[in-house]
Amino acid sequence: MSFVKSQQEGAVLTLTLDRPEALNALNQQVLDDLSAALDGVDLATVRCIIFTGAGEKAFAAGADIAAMADMGPEAAAAFSRHGNEVFRRIETFPCPTIAAVNGYALGGGCELSMSCDIRLCSENALFGQPEVTLGITPGFGGTQRLMRLIGVGRAKELIFSARTVKAPEALAIGLVNAVYPAEELLPAARKLAARIVQNAPIAVRACKAAMNEGMDLDMDEALDAEVREFSGCFMTEDQKRGMQAFLNKQKNIEFYNK
Ligand code: DAK
């Protein structure tokens, strides 16, 4: 039995955390199942991944507190390292990822959403890093990714105070790109994914690689990364096809991922 359900429709893969009885809390097995789901992705057919949570209440209510309660420092370090490996894998996964945040995204749930490229949420979504109320720090990247997304001052305020953020504020501070009524969230995520997957997939992956790499470099090195990704596109059939189609005034062409 897996706590992560995979469903592929066309070039869009939806991975659903499926542990609703514990509000999709992330334990060791959920992390393993997420990792296994990524192992199973075939980039020849998958061009975008949507992450969401089963049930109407939660995307994920955090790392599993029951599983962490009796850990010592070594087990905690191993758990944190494992979560960080899986989330970093999501962050650097070659194709674009969208978090469709349907309800609570607390602690590890907020951290999972921040590992995705784009966050959309439902009107009832609630974000936060409440770890300090439990006597710990965020352990799956929250101390690092939140400040990169919303700025150091705001991130420190939220992490130090453990204050939660409702959907409208999440939108205002740039933590999410858009907010939808709950029933429209997945259709909206699929619509965005459908738009992404119609573009040249190698070029889209190259954009992601250049942007991710450039985030941690100074501008000159970052622009070198862009040159590398840009020039790499000229080895693809899709670049020839895309440019010829423009010159021939053809619209809605299909890209080959080659
Ligand atoms: N872990 C385990 N079980 C959880 C859970 C969680 N994070 N969140 C909810 N559940 C379980 C509840 O225990 C309950 O189970 P039963 O009692 O039915 O067996 C079930 O889900 C339904 O939850 P509630 O009955 O509490 O539902 P409510 O609607 O009343 O409340 C809530 C929803 C989300 C407000 C509440 O459940 C809540 O406050 N949950 C905890 C939220 C939280 O504090 N999340 C952050 C977790 S800490 C690190 C590695 C990782 C991390 C840190 C360090 N290292 C190793 C260094 C990450 C930490 C976190 O994510």
CSV table of C-alpha atoms and ligand atoms in Angstrom, one decimal:
chain,number,residue,atom,x,y,z
A,1,MET,CA,0.0,0.0,0.0
A,2,SER,CA,1.3,3.4,-0.9
A,3,PHE,CA,0.5,6.8,0.7
A,4,VAL,CA,1.1,8.5,-2.6
A,5,LYS,CA,-1.3,7.9,-5.5
A,6,SER,CA,-0.1,8.5,-9.0
A,7,GLN,CA,-2.5,9.4,-11.9
A,8,GLN,CA,-1.3,10.4,-15.3
A,9,GLU,CA,-3.5,12.2,-17.8
A,10,GLY,CA,-1.7,13.0,-21.0
A,11,ALA,CA,1.6,14.6,-20.1
A,12,VAL,CA,0.4,15.7,-16.6
A,13,LEU,CA,1.1,13.5,-13.6
A,14,THR,CA,-0.9,14.1,-10.4
A,15,LEU,CA,0.7,12.8,-7.2
A,16,THR,CA,-1.7,12.8,-4.3
A,17,LEU,CA,-0.6,12.4,-0.7
A,18,ASP,CA,-3.1,9.9,0.5
A,19,ARG,CA,-3.2,9.7,4.3
A,20,PRO,CA,-6.3,11.8,5.0
A,21,GLU,CA,-6.9,10.2,8.5
A,22,ALA,CA,-3.8,11.9,9.7
A,23,LEU,CA,-4.3,15.0,7.5
A,24,ASN,CA,-1.6,13.7,5.1
A,25,ALA,CA,1.1,14.1,7.8
A,26,LEU,CA,4.5,13.1,6.5
A,27,ASN,CA,6.1,10.1,8.1
A,28,GLN,CA,9.0,8.0,6.9
A,29,GLN,CA,6.7,5.9,4.6
A,30,VAL,CA,5.1,8.9,3.0
A,31,LEU,CA,8.6,10.3,2.3
A,32,ASP,CA,9.6,6.9,0.9
A,33,ASP,CA,6.5,6.7,-1.2
A,34,LEU,CA,7.0,10.2,-2.6
A,35,SER,CA,10.6,9.2,-3.5
A,36,ALA,CA,9.4,6.0,-5.2
A,37,ALA,CA,6.7,8.0,-7.1
A,38,LEU,CA,9.5,10.3,-8.5
A,39,ASP,CA,11.6,7.2,-9.4
A,40,GLY,CA,8.6,6.1,-11.5
A,41,VAL,CA,8.3,9.3,-13.5
A,42,ASP,CA,9.1,8.8,-17.2
A,43,LEU,CA,10.2,12.2,-18.6
A,44,ALA,CA,9.5,10.9,-22.1
A,45,THR,CA,5.8,11.2,-21.3
A,46,VAL,CA,5.5,13.3,-18.2
A,47,ARG,CA,6.0,17.1,-18.7
A,48,CYS,CA,4.5,18.5,-15.5
A,49,ILE,CA,3.7,17.2,-12.0
A,50,ILE,CA,0.9,18.4,-9.7
A,51,PHE,CA,1.2,17.6,-6.0
A,52,THR,CA,-2.0,17.7,-3.9
A,53,GLY,CA,-3.5,16.1,-0.8
A,54,ALA,CA,-6.4,13.6,-0.4
A,55,GLY,CA,-9.5,14.8,1.5
A,56,GLU,CA,-11.0,18.2,1.8
A,57,LYS,CA,-9.0,19.4,4.9
A,58,ALA,CA,-5.3,19.2,4.2
A,59,PHE,CA,-2.5,19.3,1.7
A,60,ALA,CA,-0.3,18.1,4.5
A,61,ALA,CA,-0.5,19.1,8.2
A,62,GLY,CA,3.2,18.7,8.6
A,63,ALA,CA,5.8,16.1,9.5
A,64,ASP,CA,4.3,13.3,11.6
A,65,ILE,CA,4.4,14.6,15.2
A,66,ALA,CA,3.7,11.1,16.7
A,67,ALA,CA,6.6,9.7,14.7
A,68,MET,CA,9.0,12.5,15.9
A,69,ALA,CA,7.9,12.7,19.5
A,70,ASP,CA,10.4,10.1,20.9
A,71,MET,CA,13.3,10.7,18.5
A,72,GLY,CA,16.8,11.5,19.8
A,73,PRO,CA,19.1,13.9,17.9
A,74,GLU,CA,20.5,11.2,15.6
A,75,ALA,CA,17.1,9.9,14.5
A,76,ALA,CA,15.9,13.5,14.1
A,77,ALA,CA,19.0,14.3,11.9
A,78,ALA,CA,18.3,11.2,9.8
A,79,PHE,CA,14.6,12.1,9.4
A,80,SER,CA,15.4,15.7,8.5
A,81,ARG,CA,18.1,14.7,6.1
A,82,HIS,CA,15.7,12.2,4.4
A,83,GLY,CA,12.9,14.8,4.1
A,84,ASN,CA,15.4,17.3,2.8
A,85,GLU,CA,16.7,14.9,0.2
A,86,VAL,CA,13.1,14.1,-1.1
A,87,PHE,CA,12.1,17.8,-1.1
A,88,ARG,CA,15.3,18.9,-2.8
A,89,ARG,CA,14.7,16.2,-5.4
A,90,ILE,CA,11.2,17.7,-6.0
A,91,GLU,CA,12.7,21.2,-6.2
A,92,THR,CA,15.3,20.2,-8.7
A,93,PHE,CA,13.1,17.7,-10.5
A,94,PRO,CA,13.7,18.3,-14.3
A,95,CYS,CA,10.1,19.1,-15.2
A,96,PRO,CA,7.8,21.8,-13.7
A,97,THR,CA,5.9,21.0,-10.5
A,98,ILE,CA,2.7,22.7,-9.2
A,99,ALA,CA,1.5,22.4,-5.6
A,100,ALA,CA,-2.3,22.5,-5.5
A,101,VAL,CA,-2.7,23.3,-1.8
A,102,ASN,CA,-6.2,22.2,-0.6
A,103,GLY,CA,-6.4,23.2,3.0
A,104,TYR,CA,-3.7,22.9,5.8
A,105,ALA,CA,-0.1,23.3,4.6
A,106,LEU,CA,1.7,23.5,8.0
A,107,GLY,CA,5.2,22.7,8.9
A,108,GLY,CA,6.4,20.0,6.4
A,109,GLY,CA,3.3,20.6,4.4
A,110,CYS,CA,4.2,24.2,3.8
A,111,GLU,CA,7.8,23.0,3.1
A,112,LEU,CA,6.6,20.5,0.5
A,113,SER,CA,4.6,23.2,-1.2
A,114,MET,CA,7.6,25.5,-1.2
A,115,SER,CA,9.7,22.8,-2.9
A,116,CYS,CA,7.4,23.0,-5.9
A,117,ASP,CA,7.9,25.6,-8.6
A,118,ILE,CA,4.4,27.1,-8.4
A,119,ARG,CA,1.8,27.1,-5.6
A,120,LEU,CA,-2.0,27.5,-6.2
A,121,CYS,CA,-4.3,27.2,-3.2
A,122,SER,CA,-7.9,26.8,-2.2
A,123,GLU,CA,-9.8,29.6,-0.3
A,124,ASN,CA,-9.6,27.5,2.9
A,125,ALA,CA,-5.8,26.9,2.7
A,126,LEU,CA,-3.8,27.8,5.8
A,127,PHE,CA,0.0,28.1,5.6
A,128,GLY,CA,2.5,28.2,8.5
A,129,GLN,CA,5.6,27.0,10.2
A,130,PRO,CA,4.4,26.2,13.7
A,131,GLU,CA,7.5,24.1,14.7
A,132,VAL,CA,8.6,26.4,17.5
A,133,THR,CA,5.3,25.7,19.3
A,134,LEU,CA,6.6,22.1,19.4
A,135,GLY,CA,10.1,22.9,20.6
A,136,ILE,CA,11.8,22.4,17.2
A,137,THR,CA,12.9,24.3,14.1
A,138,PRO,CA,11.4,23.7,10.7
A,139,GLY,CA,13.3,20.6,9.4
A,140,PHE,CA,12.5,20.2,5.8
A,141,GLY,CA,13.9,23.4,4.4
A,142,GLY,CA,11.5,25.9,5.9
A,143,THR,CA,14.2,28.1,7.4
A,144,GLN,CA,15.7,28.4,4.0
A,145,ARG,CA,13.0,28.4,1.3
A,146,LEU,CA,10.4,30.6,3.1
A,147,MET,CA,12.8,33.6,3.2
A,148,ARG,CA,13.8,33.1,-0.4
A,149,LEU,CA,10.1,33.2,-1.4
A,150,ILE,CA,8.7,36.0,0.7
A,151,GLY,CA,11.7,37.8,2.0
A,152,VAL,CA,13.8,37.5,5.1
A,153,GLY,CA,11.8,39.9,7.4
A,154,ARG,CA,8.4,38.3,6.7
A,155,ALA,CA,9.8,34.8,6.9
A,156,LYS,CA,11.5,35.5,10.3
A,157,GLU,CA,8.3,37.0,11.6
A,158,LEU,CA,6.2,33.9,10.6
A,159,ILE,CA,8.8,31.3,11.8
A,160,PHE,CA,9.6,33.0,15.1
A,161,SER,CA,5.9,33.7,15.9
A,162,ALA,CA,4.4,30.5,14.4
A,163,ARG,CA,1.6,32.7,13.0
A,164,THR,CA,-0.4,31.0,10.3
A,165,VAL,CA,-1.3,32.7,7.1
A,166,LYS,CA,-4.7,32.4,5.3
A,167,ALA,CA,-5.1,32.2,1.5
A,168,PRO,CA,-5.6,36.0,0.9
A,169,GLU,CA,-2.4,36.9,2.8
A,170,ALA,CA,-0.5,34.0,1.2
A,171,LEU,CA,-1.4,35.6,-2.1
A,172,ALA,CA,-0.5,39.1,-1.0
A,173,ILE,CA,3.0,38.1,0.2
A,174,GLY,CA,3.7,36.0,-2.9
A,175,LEU,CA,3.6,32.6,-1.1
A,176,VAL,CA,1.0,31.5,-3.7
A,177,ASN,CA,0.3,32.5,-7.2
A,178,ALA,CA,-3.5,32.3,-7.1
A,179,VAL,CA,-6.4,31.3,-4.9
A,180,TYR,CA,-9.5,29.4,-6.0
A,181,PRO,CA,-12.7,28.0,-4.5
A,182,ALA,CA,-11.9,24.5,-3.3
A,183,GLU,CA,-13.7,22.7,-6.1
A,184,GLU,CA,-12.0,24.8,-8.7
A,185,LEU,CA,-8.4,24.3,-7.4
A,186,LEU,CA,-7.5,21.0,-9.2
A,187,PRO,CA,-9.2,22.1,-12.5
A,188,ALA,CA,-7.2,25.3,-12.3
A,189,ALA,CA,-3.9,23.4,-11.6
A,190,ARG,CA,-4.7,21.1,-14.5
A,191,LYS,CA,-5.4,24.0,-16.8
A,192,LEU,CA,-2.1,25.6,-15.9
A,193,ALA,CA,-0.3,22.3,-16.4
A,194,ALA,CA,-2.0,21.8,-19.8
A,195,ARG,CA,-0.7,25.2,-20.8
A,196,ILE,CA,2.8,24.4,-19.7
A,197,VAL,CA,2.9,20.9,-21.4
A,198,GLN,CA,2.0,22.3,-24.8
A,199,ASN,CA,5.3,24.2,-24.9
A,200,ALA,CA,8.6,22.7,-25.9
A,201,PRO,CA,9.4,20.4,-23.0
A,202,ILE,CA,13.2,20.5,-23.3
A,203,ALA,CA,13.1,24.3,-23.4
A,204,VAL,CA,10.7,24.4,-20.4
A,205,ARG,CA,13.1,22.1,-18.4
A,206,ALA,CA,16.0,24.2,-19.5
A,207,CYS,CA,14.3,27.3,-18.2
A,208,LYS,CA,13.7,25.6,-14.8
A,209,ALA,CA,17.3,24.5,-14.6
A,210,ALA,CA,18.7,28.0,-15.4
A,211,MET,CA,16.3,29.7,-12.9
A,212,ASN,CA,17.0,27.2,-10.1
A,213,GLU,CA,20.8,27.4,-10.7
A,214,GLY,CA,20.8,31.1,-11.1
A,215,MET,CA,19.0,31.7,-7.8
A,216,ASP,CA,22.2,30.7,-5.9
A,217,LEU,CA,24.8,32.4,-8.1
A,218,ASP,CA,25.9,36.0,-8.7
A,219,MET,CA,24.5,37.6,-11.9
A,220,ASP,CA,27.5,36.8,-14.1
A,221,GLU,CA,27.6,33.1,-13.3
A,222,ALA,CA,23.8,33.0,-13.5
A,223,LEU,CA,23.9,34.4,-17.0
A,224,ASP,CA,26.5,31.8,-17.9
A,225,ALA,CA,24.0,29.2,-16.8
A,226,GLU,CA,21.4,30.8,-19.1
A,227,VAL,CA,23.8,30.8,-22.0
A,228,ARG,CA,24.5,27.1,-21.5
A,229,GLU,CA,20.8,26.2,-21.3
A,230,PHE,CA,19.9,28.5,-24.2
A,231,SER,CA,22.6,27.1,-26.5
A,232,GLY,CA,21.6,23.6,-25.5
A,233,CYS,CA,18.2,24.1,-27.0
A,234,PHE,CA,19.8,24.5,-30.4
A,235,MET,CA,20.7,20.9,-30.4
A,236,THR,CA,17.0,19.9,-30.3
A,237,GLU,CA,14.5,19.1,-33.0
A,238,ASP,CA,11.9,21.1,-31.1
A,239,GLN,CA,13.9,24.4,-31.6
A,240,LYS,CA,14.0,23.8,-35.4
A,241,ARG,CA,10.3,22.9,-35.4
A,242,GLY,CA,9.3,25.8,-33.2
A,243,MET,CA,11.1,28.4,-35.3
A,244,GLN,CA,10.2,27.0,-38.6
A,245,ALA,CA,6.5,26.9,-37.5
A,246,PHE,CA,6.7,30.6,-36.6
A,247,LEU,CA,8.3,31.5,-40.0
A,248,ASN,CA,5.7,29.4,-41.8
A,249,LYS,CA,2.9,31.1,-39.8
A,250,GLN,CA,1.8,27.7,-38.4
A,251,LYS,CA,0.1,27.7,-35.0
A,252,ASN,CA,-0.6,25.1,-32.3
A,253,ILE,CA,2.2,22.8,-33.4
A,254,GLU,CA,3.1,19.7,-31.4
A,255,PHE,CA,6.6,19.4,-29.9
A,256,TYR,CA,8.4,16.1,-29.9
A,257,ASN,CA,10.5,16.3,-26.7
A,258,LYS,CA,13.5,15.7,-28.9
B,1,DAK,N1,1.4,14.7,12.7
B,1,DAK,C1,0.7,13.6,13.1
B,1,DAK,N2,-0.7,13.5,13.1
B,1,DAK,C2,-1.3,14.6,12.8
B,1,DAK,C3,-0.7,15.8,12.4
B,1,DAK,C4,0.8,15.8,12.4
B,1,DAK,N3,1.5,16.9,12.0
B,1,DAK,N4,-1.6,16.8,12.1
B,1,DAK,C5,-2.8,16.2,12.4
B,1,DAK,N5,-2.6,14.9,12.7
B,1,DAK,C6,-3.7,13.9,13.1
B,1,DAK,C7,-4.3,14.2,14.4
B,1,DAK,O1,-3.5,13.7,15.5
B,1,DAK,C8,-5.6,13.5,14.3
B,1,DAK,O2,-5.4,12.1,14.5
B,1,DAK,P1,-6.5,11.3,15.4
B,1,DAK,O3,-6.5,12.0,16.7
B,1,DAK,O4,-7.8,11.4,14.7
B,1,DAK,O5,-5.9,9.9,15.4
B,1,DAK,C9,-6.0,13.7,12.8
B,1,DAK,O6,-4.8,14.0,12.2
B,1,DAK,C10,-6.9,14.9,12.6
B,1,DAK,O7,-6.4,16.0,13.3
B,1,DAK,P2,-7.2,16.9,14.3
B,1,DAK,O8,-8.2,16.1,15.0
B,1,DAK,O9,-6.2,17.7,15.1
B,1,DAK,O10,-7.9,17.9,13.2
B,1,DAK,P3,-8.4,19.4,13.5
B,1,DAK,O11,-9.2,19.7,12.3
B,1,DAK,O12,-9.0,19.5,14.9
B,1,DAK,O13,-7.1,20.3,13.5
B,1,DAK,C11,-4.9,21.0,12.6
B,1,DAK,C12,-6.3,20.4,12.3
B,1,DAK,C13,-4.1,20.9,11.4
B,1,DAK,C14,-5.0,22.4,13.1
B,1,DAK,C15,-4.2,20.2,13.8
B,1,DAK,O14,-4.3,18.8,13.5
B,1,DAK,C16,-2.8,20.5,14.0
B,1,DAK,O15,-2.5,21.5,14.6
B,1,DAK,N6,-1.9,19.6,13.5
B,1,DAK,C17,-0.5,19.8,13.7
B,1,DAK,C18,0.0,20.9,12.8
B,1,DAK,C19,1.5,21.1,13.1
B,1,DAK,O16,2.0,21.6,14.1
B,1,DAK,N7,2.3,20.9,12.0
B,1,DAK,C20,3.7,21.0,12.0
B,1,DAK,C21,4.2,19.7,12.4
B,1,DAK,S1,6.0,19.8,12.7
B,1,DAK,C22,12.7,18.0,11.6
B,1,DAK,C23,12.0,17.4,10.6
B,1,DAK,C24,10.8,17.9,10.2
B,1,DAK,C25,10.3,19.0,10.8
B,1,DAK,C26,11.0,19.6,11.8
B,1,DAK,C27,12.2,19.1,12.2
B,1,DAK,N8,13.9,17.5,12.0
B,1,DAK,C28,14.0,16.1,12.2
B,1,DAK,C29,14.9,18.4,12.5
B,1,DAK,C30,9.0,19.4,10.4
B,1,DAK,C31,8.1,19.6,11.5
B,1,DAK,C32,6.7,19.7,11.3
B,1,DAK,O17,6.2,19.7,10.2
